[in-house]
């Protein structure tokens, strides 16, 4: 039985309530080119890296731009939205600070590096994390374990002594595949699939339930 030494937070859906912003921006972008944003398009892209979702919009949805152009277009619009109004989840900053008083913290996000850095700066959390990683910086995005394995490696810790805080199906699958203890904070609008939720050791309804004591009980 291992004692948890570090906690790795997801960003989108855990610290910021951005999934609706992502969907609104990408849905509008796809519509501008006369393409159809299918009911499962947003779910399929949750957890994908920038390269993966931009390729999906270009090649599968059919936006007549290169994946690189799609990424630049969409990330620019997302950055504008964040500058105007950062959609922090209630209690998220407090939860990060609370958990950080006891555990080493890392961040493992599917967002691009530019968005991660901007969100943390705006939220006043730049100093909270010892390691921050984008799935752009590892070979494969979530649900593959790469970003969590790399986060643990950069912390100098075994995955077994790390916990992940995730909301999405692909995020939960990624953390579990990497061997971390998994805490699920299901999103009300985009709930995880039952099989993904089953990978969580702890499920909390909101971040106020994410306490040092709850993390201590994971292993």
PDB file of C-alpha atoms in Angstrom:
ATOM      1  CA  UNK A   1       0.000   0.000   0.000  1.00  0.00           C
ATOM      2  CA  UNK A   2       1.582   3.260  -1.148  1.00  0.00           C
ATOM      3  CA  UNK A   3       1.122   6.671   0.376  1.00  0.00           C
ATOM      4  CA  UNK A   4       0.100   9.402  -2.061  1.00  0.00           C
ATOM      5  CA  UNK A   5       2.844  11.991  -2.421  1.00  0.00           C
ATOM      6  CA  UNK A   6       1.665  14.075  -5.399  1.00  0.00           C
ATOM      7  CA  UNK A   7      -1.602  15.113  -6.985  1.00  0.00           C
ATOM      8  CA  UNK A   8      -1.895  15.771 -10.726  1.00  0.00           C
ATOM      9  CA  UNK A   9      -4.784  18.004 -11.751  1.00  0.00           C
ATOM     10  CA  UNK A  10      -6.498  18.135 -15.111  1.00  0.00           C
ATOM     11  CA  UNK A  11      -7.334  21.678 -16.270  1.00  0.00           C
ATOM     12  CA  UNK A  12     -10.423  21.716 -18.503  1.00  0.00           C
ATOM     13  CA  UNK A  13     -13.500  20.596 -16.589  1.00  0.00           C
ATOM     14  CA  UNK A  14     -11.643  20.518 -13.254  1.00  0.00           C
ATOM     15  CA  UNK A  15     -10.131  23.990 -12.725  1.00  0.00           C
ATOM     16  CA  UNK A  16     -11.923  25.857 -15.490  1.00  0.00           C
ATOM     17  CA  UNK A  17     -15.402  25.120 -16.818  1.00  0.00           C
ATOM     18  CA  UNK A  18     -14.232  25.346 -20.382  1.00  0.00           C
ATOM     19  CA  UNK A  19     -15.878  22.428 -22.167  1.00  0.00           C
ATOM     20  CA  UNK A  20     -18.908  24.548 -23.108  1.00  0.00           C
ATOM     21  CA  UNK A  21     -16.599  27.332 -24.327  1.00  0.00           C
ATOM     22  CA  UNK A  22     -14.605  24.814 -26.406  1.00  0.00           C
ATOM     23  CA  UNK A  23     -17.813  23.424 -27.880  1.00  0.00           C
ATOM     24  CA  UNK A  24     -19.250  26.872 -28.620  1.00  0.00           C
ATOM     25  CA  UNK A  25     -16.033  28.080 -30.286  1.00  0.00           C
ATOM     26  CA  UNK A  26     -15.467  24.917 -32.331  1.00  0.00           C
ATOM     27  CA  UNK A  27     -19.131  24.545 -33.260  1.00  0.00           C
ATOM     28  CA  UNK A  28     -19.204  28.135 -34.537  1.00  0.00           C
ATOM     29  CA  UNK A  29     -15.936  27.654 -36.386  1.00  0.00           C
ATOM     30  CA  UNK A  30     -17.159  24.493 -38.138  1.00  0.00           C
ATOM     31  CA  UNK A  31     -20.430  26.204 -39.071  1.00  0.00           C
ATOM     32  CA  UNK A  32     -18.552  29.076 -40.743  1.00  0.00           C
ATOM     33  CA  UNK A  33     -17.236  26.543 -43.254  1.00  0.00           C
ATOM     34  CA  UNK A  34     -20.655  24.950 -43.765  1.00  0.00           C
ATOM     35  CA  UNK A  35     -19.705  21.725 -42.042  1.00  0.00           C
ATOM     36  CA  UNK A  36     -21.751  19.773 -39.504  1.00  0.00           C
ATOM     37  CA  UNK A  37     -20.827  19.509 -35.833  1.00  0.00           C
ATOM     38  CA  UNK A  38     -22.285  16.094 -34.986  1.00  0.00           C
ATOM     39  CA  UNK A  39     -23.811  15.233 -31.584  1.00  0.00           C
ATOM     40  CA  UNK A  40     -20.764  13.168 -30.585  1.00  0.00           C
ATOM     41  CA  UNK A  41     -18.108  15.506 -32.022  1.00  0.00           C
ATOM     42  CA  UNK A  42     -17.408  17.301 -28.728  1.00  0.00           C
ATOM     43  CA  UNK A  43     -17.302  14.060 -26.716  1.00  0.00           C
ATOM     44  CA  UNK A  44     -14.882  12.523 -29.196  1.00  0.00           C
ATOM     45  CA  UNK A  45     -12.520  15.501 -28.963  1.00  0.00           C
ATOM     46  CA  UNK A  46     -12.451  15.743 -25.159  1.00  0.00           C
ATOM     47  CA  UNK A  47      -8.970  14.740 -24.040  1.00  0.00           C
ATOM     48  CA  UNK A  48      -7.451  14.942 -27.526  1.00  0.00           C
ATOM     49  CA  UNK A  49      -4.257  16.945 -27.927  1.00  0.00           C
ATOM     50  CA  UNK A  50      -4.233  20.060 -30.109  1.00  0.00           C
ATOM     51  CA  UNK A  51      -2.751  18.109 -33.020  1.00  0.00           C
ATOM     52  CA  UNK A  52      -5.364  15.379 -32.670  1.00  0.00           C
ATOM     53  CA  UNK A  53      -8.498  17.540 -32.489  1.00  0.00           C
ATOM     54  CA  UNK A  54      -7.337  19.949 -35.199  1.00  0.00           C
ATOM     55  CA  UNK A  55      -6.694  16.986 -37.498  1.00  0.00           C
ATOM     56  CA  UNK A  56     -10.129  15.595 -36.594  1.00  0.00           C
ATOM     57  CA  UNK A  57     -11.841  18.876 -37.558  1.00  0.00           C
ATOM     58  CA  UNK A  58      -9.862  19.168 -40.792  1.00  0.00           C
ATOM     59  CA  UNK A  59      -9.928  15.563 -41.990  1.00  0.00           C
ATOM     60  CA  UNK A  60     -13.071  14.013 -40.489  1.00  0.00           C
ATOM     61  CA  UNK A  61     -15.414  16.973 -40.005  1.00  0.00           C
ATOM     62  CA  UNK A  62     -14.153  18.462 -43.272  1.00  0.00           C
ATOM     63  CA  UNK A  63     -13.088  22.011 -42.424  1.00  0.00           C
ATOM     64  CA  UNK A  64     -11.144  23.084 -45.554  1.00  0.00           C
ATOM     65  CA  UNK A  65      -8.038  24.214 -43.657  1.00  0.00           C
ATOM     66  CA  UNK A  66      -4.868  22.376 -42.675  1.00  0.00           C
ATOM     67  CA  UNK A  67      -4.768  20.995 -39.120  1.00  0.00           C
ATOM     68  CA  UNK A  68      -2.163  23.634 -38.280  1.00  0.00           C
ATOM     69  CA  UNK A  69      -4.430  26.418 -39.542  1.00  0.00           C
ATOM     70  CA  UNK A  70      -7.405  24.968 -37.660  1.00  0.00           C
ATOM     71  CA  UNK A  71      -5.377  24.878 -34.438  1.00  0.00           C
ATOM     72  CA  UNK A  72      -4.213  28.487 -34.848  1.00  0.00           C
ATOM     73  CA  UNK A  73      -7.734  29.694 -35.647  1.00  0.00           C
ATOM     74  CA  UNK A  74      -9.441  27.926 -32.739  1.00  0.00           C
ATOM     75  CA  UNK A  75      -6.732  28.595 -30.131  1.00  0.00           C
ATOM     76  CA  UNK A  76      -6.787  32.281 -31.008  1.00  0.00           C
ATOM     77  CA  UNK A  77     -10.516  32.412 -30.386  1.00  0.00           C
ATOM     78  CA  UNK A  78     -10.175  30.469 -27.129  1.00  0.00           C
ATOM     79  CA  UNK A  79      -7.457  32.841 -25.886  1.00  0.00           C
ATOM     80  CA  UNK A  80      -9.707  35.813 -26.626  1.00  0.00           C
ATOM     81  CA  UNK A  81     -12.533  34.242 -24.630  1.00  0.00           C
ATOM     82  CA  UNK A  82     -10.251  33.494 -21.661  1.00  0.00           C
ATOM     83  CA  UNK A  83      -8.874  37.035 -21.639  1.00  0.00           C
ATOM     84  CA  UNK A  84     -12.399  38.431 -21.575  1.00  0.00           C
ATOM     85  CA  UNK A  85     -13.826  36.049 -18.975  1.00  0.00           C
ATOM     86  CA  UNK A  86     -11.982  33.102 -17.424  1.00  0.00           C
ATOM     87  CA  UNK A  87     -14.592  30.430 -16.566  1.00  0.00           C
ATOM     88  CA  UNK A  88     -13.149  29.243 -13.245  1.00  0.00           C
ATOM     89  CA  UNK A  89     -15.045  26.393 -11.585  1.00  0.00           C
ATOM     90  CA  UNK A  90     -16.266  27.496  -8.134  1.00  0.00           C
ATOM     91  CA  UNK A  91     -13.833  26.331  -5.480  1.00  0.00           C
ATOM     92  CA  UNK A  92     -11.138  25.223  -7.923  1.00  0.00           C
ATOM     93  CA  UNK A  93      -8.457  27.735  -6.944  1.00  0.00           C
ATOM     94  CA  UNK A  94      -9.135  27.054  -3.270  1.00  0.00           C
ATOM     95  CA  UNK A  95      -8.934  23.282  -3.870  1.00  0.00           C
ATOM     96  CA  UNK A  96      -5.574  23.582  -5.626  1.00  0.00           C
ATOM     97  CA  UNK A  97      -4.178  25.705  -2.799  1.00  0.00           C
ATOM     98  CA  UNK A  98      -5.617  23.396  -0.126  1.00  0.00           C
ATOM     99  CA  UNK A  99      -4.207  20.214  -1.659  1.00  0.00           C
ATOM    100  CA  UNK A 100      -0.928  21.969  -2.433  1.00  0.00           C
ATOM    101  CA  UNK A 101      -0.322  22.656   1.262  1.00  0.00           C
ATOM    102  CA  UNK A 102       0.195  18.920   1.766  1.00  0.00           C
ATOM    103  CA  UNK A 103       1.083  17.384  -1.608  1.00  0.00           C
ATOM    104  CA  UNK A 104       3.357  18.197  -4.530  1.00  0.00           C
ATOM    105  CA  UNK A 105       1.204  19.318  -7.453  1.00  0.00           C
ATOM    106  CA  UNK A 106       1.402  18.841 -11.215  1.00  0.00           C
ATOM    107  CA  UNK A 107      -0.932  19.691 -14.077  1.00  0.00           C
ATOM    108  CA  UNK A 108      -1.631  17.365 -17.026  1.00  0.00           C
ATOM    109  CA  UNK A 109      -3.845  19.010 -19.621  1.00  0.00           C
ATOM    110  CA  UNK A 110      -5.041  18.473 -23.166  1.00  0.00           C
ATOM    111  CA  UNK A 111      -4.991  22.240 -23.662  1.00  0.00           C
ATOM    112  CA  UNK A 112      -2.175  23.840 -25.591  1.00  0.00           C
ATOM    113  CA  UNK A 113       0.813  25.306 -23.745  1.00  0.00           C
ATOM    114  CA  UNK A 114      -0.273  28.866 -24.555  1.00  0.00           C
ATOM    115  CA  UNK A 115      -3.728  28.328 -23.012  1.00  0.00           C
ATOM    116  CA  UNK A 116      -2.355  26.515 -19.941  1.00  0.00           C
ATOM    117  CA  UNK A 117       0.039  29.351 -19.183  1.00  0.00           C
ATOM    118  CA  UNK A 118      -2.607  32.004 -19.718  1.00  0.00           C
ATOM    119  CA  UNK A 119      -5.190  30.278 -17.512  1.00  0.00           C
ATOM    120  CA  UNK A 120      -2.727  29.763 -14.654  1.00  0.00           C
ATOM    121  CA  UNK A 121      -1.515  33.356 -14.851  1.00  0.00           C
ATOM    122  CA  UNK A 122      -5.061  34.759 -14.890  1.00  0.00           C
ATOM    123  CA  UNK A 123      -6.140  32.471 -12.033  1.00  0.00           C
ATOM    124  CA  UNK A 124      -3.046  33.293  -9.953  1.00  0.00           C
ATOM    125  CA  UNK A 125      -1.926  29.662  -9.928  1.00  0.00           C
ATOM    126  CA  UNK A 126       1.348  29.803 -11.869  1.00  0.00           C
ATOM    127  CA  UNK A 127       3.348  29.100  -8.704  1.00  0.00           C
ATOM    128  CA  UNK A 128       1.094  26.256  -7.510  1.00  0.00           C
ATOM    129  CA  UNK A 129       2.396  23.490  -9.774  1.00  0.00           C
ATOM    130  CA  UNK A 130       5.884  21.993  -9.787  1.00  0.00           C
ATOM    131  CA  UNK A 131       5.250  20.494 -13.242  1.00  0.00           C
ATOM    132  CA  UNK A 132       2.793  21.518 -15.969  1.00  0.00           C
ATOM    133  CA  UNK A 133       2.355  19.424 -19.095  1.00  0.00           C
ATOM    134  CA  UNK A 134       0.335  19.699 -22.266  1.00  0.00           C
ATOM    135  CA  UNK A 135      -0.494  16.599 -24.266  1.00  0.00           C
ATOM    136  CA  UNK A 136       1.150  18.509 -27.135  1.00  0.00           C
ATOM    137  CA  UNK A 137       4.423  17.772 -25.328  1.00  0.00           C
ATOM    138  CA  UNK A 138       4.021  13.975 -25.213  1.00  0.00           C
ATOM    139  CA  UNK A 139       3.581  11.451 -28.050  1.00  0.00           C
ATOM    140  CA  UNK A 140      -0.129  10.738 -27.532  1.00  0.00           C
ATOM    141  CA  UNK A 141      -3.070  12.530 -25.913  1.00  0.00           C
ATOM    142  CA  UNK A 142      -5.597  11.147 -23.474  1.00  0.00           C
ATOM    143  CA  UNK A 143      -6.936   8.368 -23.167  1.00  0.00           C
ATOM    144  CA  UNK A 144      -3.356   7.141 -23.613  1.00  0.00           C
ATOM    145  CA  UNK A 145      -1.277   7.280 -20.402  1.00  0.00           C
ATOM    146  CA  UNK A 146       1.597   9.338 -21.826  1.00  0.00           C
ATOM    147  CA  UNK A 147       0.881  12.693 -20.156  1.00  0.00           C
ATOM    148  CA  UNK A 148       0.415  11.171 -16.686  1.00  0.00           C
ATOM    149  CA  UNK A 149       3.462   8.923 -17.001  1.00  0.00           C
ATOM    150  CA  UNK A 150       5.551  11.926 -18.039  1.00  0.00           C
ATOM    151  CA  UNK A 151       4.173  14.086 -15.220  1.00  0.00           C
ATOM    152  CA  UNK A 152       5.127  11.437 -12.652  1.00  0.00           C
ATOM    153  CA  UNK A 153       8.568  11.069 -14.252  1.00  0.00           C
ATOM    154  CA  UNK A 154       9.174  14.830 -14.118  1.00  0.00           C
ATOM    155  CA  UNK A 155       8.134  14.846 -10.462  1.00  0.00           C
ATOM    156  CA  UNK A 156      10.639  12.059  -9.842  1.00  0.00           C
ATOM    157  CA  UNK A 157       7.910   9.800  -8.474  1.00  0.00           C
ATOM    158  CA  UNK A 158       6.378   6.446  -9.335  1.00  0.00           C
ATOM    159  CA  UNK A 159       2.840   6.697 -10.756  1.00  0.00           C
ATOM    160  CA  UNK A 160       1.623   4.531  -7.860  1.00  0.00           C
ATOM    161  CA  UNK A 161       2.289   7.335  -5.361  1.00  0.00           C
ATOM    162  CA  UNK A 162       0.472   9.942  -7.471  1.00  0.00           C
ATOM    163  CA  UNK A 163      -3.245  10.736  -7.675  1.00  0.00           C
ATOM    164  CA  UNK A 164      -5.059  12.322 -10.618  1.00  0.00           C
ATOM    165  CA  UNK A 165      -8.093  14.614 -10.495  1.00  0.00           C
ATOM    166  CA  UNK A 166     -10.118  14.224 -13.702  1.00  0.00           C
ATOM    167  CA  UNK A 167     -13.603  14.841 -15.098  1.00  0.00           C
ATOM    168  CA  UNK A 168     -13.790  13.346 -18.594  1.00  0.00           C
ATOM    169  CA  UNK A 169     -13.932   9.779 -19.860  1.00  0.00           C
ATOM    170  CA  UNK A 170     -10.642  10.044 -21.715  1.00  0.00           C
ATOM    171  CA  UNK A 171      -8.934  11.746 -18.786  1.00  0.00           C
ATOM    172  CA  UNK A 172     -10.051   9.069 -16.338  1.00  0.00           C
ATOM    173  CA  UNK A 173      -8.901   6.348 -18.731  1.00  0.00           C
ATOM    174  CA  UNK A 174      -5.540   8.074 -19.209  1.00  0.00           C
ATOM    175  CA  UNK A 175      -4.807   8.405 -15.498  1.00  0.00           C
ATOM    176  CA  UNK A 176      -5.916   4.847 -14.737  1.00  0.00           C
ATOM    177  CA  UNK A 177      -3.824   3.439 -17.597  1.00  0.00           C
ATOM    178  CA  UNK A 178      -0.789   5.231 -16.166  1.00  0.00           C
ATOM    179  CA  UNK A 179      -1.335   3.594 -12.780  1.00  0.00           C
ATOM    180  CA  UNK A 180      -2.308   6.660 -10.765  1.00  0.00           C
ATOM    181  CA  UNK A 181      -5.011   6.630  -8.099  1.00  0.00           C
ATOM    182  CA  UNK A 182      -7.960   8.328  -9.797  1.00  0.00           C
ATOM    183  CA  UNK A 183     -10.331  10.934  -8.361  1.00  0.00           C
ATOM    184  CA  UNK A 184     -13.336  11.727 -10.556  1.00  0.00           C
ATOM    185  CA  UNK A 185     -15.161  15.048 -10.433  1.00  0.00           C
ATOM    186  CA  UNK A 186     -17.875  14.352 -13.035  1.00  0.00           C
ATOM    187  CA  UNK A 187     -18.946  17.325 -15.151  1.00  0.00           C
ATOM    188  CA  UNK A 188     -22.684  17.974 -15.034  1.00  0.00           C
ATOM    189  CA  UNK A 189     -23.039  18.719 -18.748  1.00  0.00           C
ATOM    190  CA  UNK A 190     -20.441  16.263 -20.068  1.00  0.00           C
ATOM    191  CA  UNK A 191     -20.536  13.308 -17.628  1.00  0.00           C
ATOM    192  CA  UNK A 192     -17.991  10.520 -18.103  1.00  0.00           C
ATOM    193  CA  UNK A 193     -19.015   7.139 -19.496  1.00  0.00           C
ATOM    194  CA  UNK A 194     -19.838   4.505 -16.862  1.00  0.00           C
ATOM    195  CA  UNK A 195     -16.831   2.347 -17.775  1.00  0.00           C
ATOM    196  CA  UNK A 196     -14.488   5.321 -17.361  1.00  0.00           C
ATOM    197  CA  UNK A 197     -16.069   6.420 -14.084  1.00  0.00           C
ATOM    198  CA  UNK A 198     -15.611   2.887 -12.760  1.00  0.00           C
ATOM    199  CA  UNK A 199     -11.835   3.430 -12.938  1.00  0.00           C
ATOM    200  CA  UNK A 200     -12.019   6.055 -10.181  1.00  0.00           C
ATOM    201  CA  UNK A 201     -11.098   5.168  -6.623  1.00  0.00           C
ATOM    202  CA  UNK A 202     -12.974   8.238  -5.367  1.00  0.00           C
ATOM    203  CA  UNK A 203     -15.872  10.162  -6.933  1.00  0.00           C
ATOM    204  CA  UNK A 204     -16.697  13.635  -5.592  1.00  0.00           C
ATOM    205  CA  UNK A 205     -19.617  15.797  -6.636  1.00  0.00           C
ATOM    206  CA  UNK A 206     -17.617  19.021  -6.453  1.00  0.00           C
ATOM    207  CA  UNK A 207     -14.171  20.256  -5.473  1.00  0.00           C
ATOM    208  CA  UNK A 208     -15.204  21.192  -1.934  1.00  0.00           C
ATOM    209  CA  UNK A 209     -15.150  17.439  -1.236  1.00  0.00           C
ATOM    210  CA  UNK A 210     -11.554  17.209  -2.435  1.00  0.00           C
ATOM    211  CA  UNK A 211      -9.725  17.335   0.880  1.00  0.00           C
ATOM    212  CA  UNK A 212      -6.307  16.289   2.131  1.00  0.00           C
ATOM    213  CA  UNK A 213      -8.032  13.583   4.168  1.00  0.00           C
ATOM    214  CA  UNK A 214      -9.817  12.224   1.079  1.00  0.00           C
ATOM    215  CA  UNK A 215      -6.525  12.018  -0.816  1.00  0.00           C
ATOM    216  CA  UNK A 216      -4.864  10.281   2.144  1.00  0.00           C
ATOM    217  CA  UNK A 217      -7.519   7.557   2.022  1.00  0.00           C
ATOM    218  CA  UNK A 218      -6.901   6.708  -1.644  1.00  0.00           C
ATOM    219  CA  UNK A 219      -4.180   4.086  -1.043  1.00  0.00           C
TER     220      UNK A 219
END
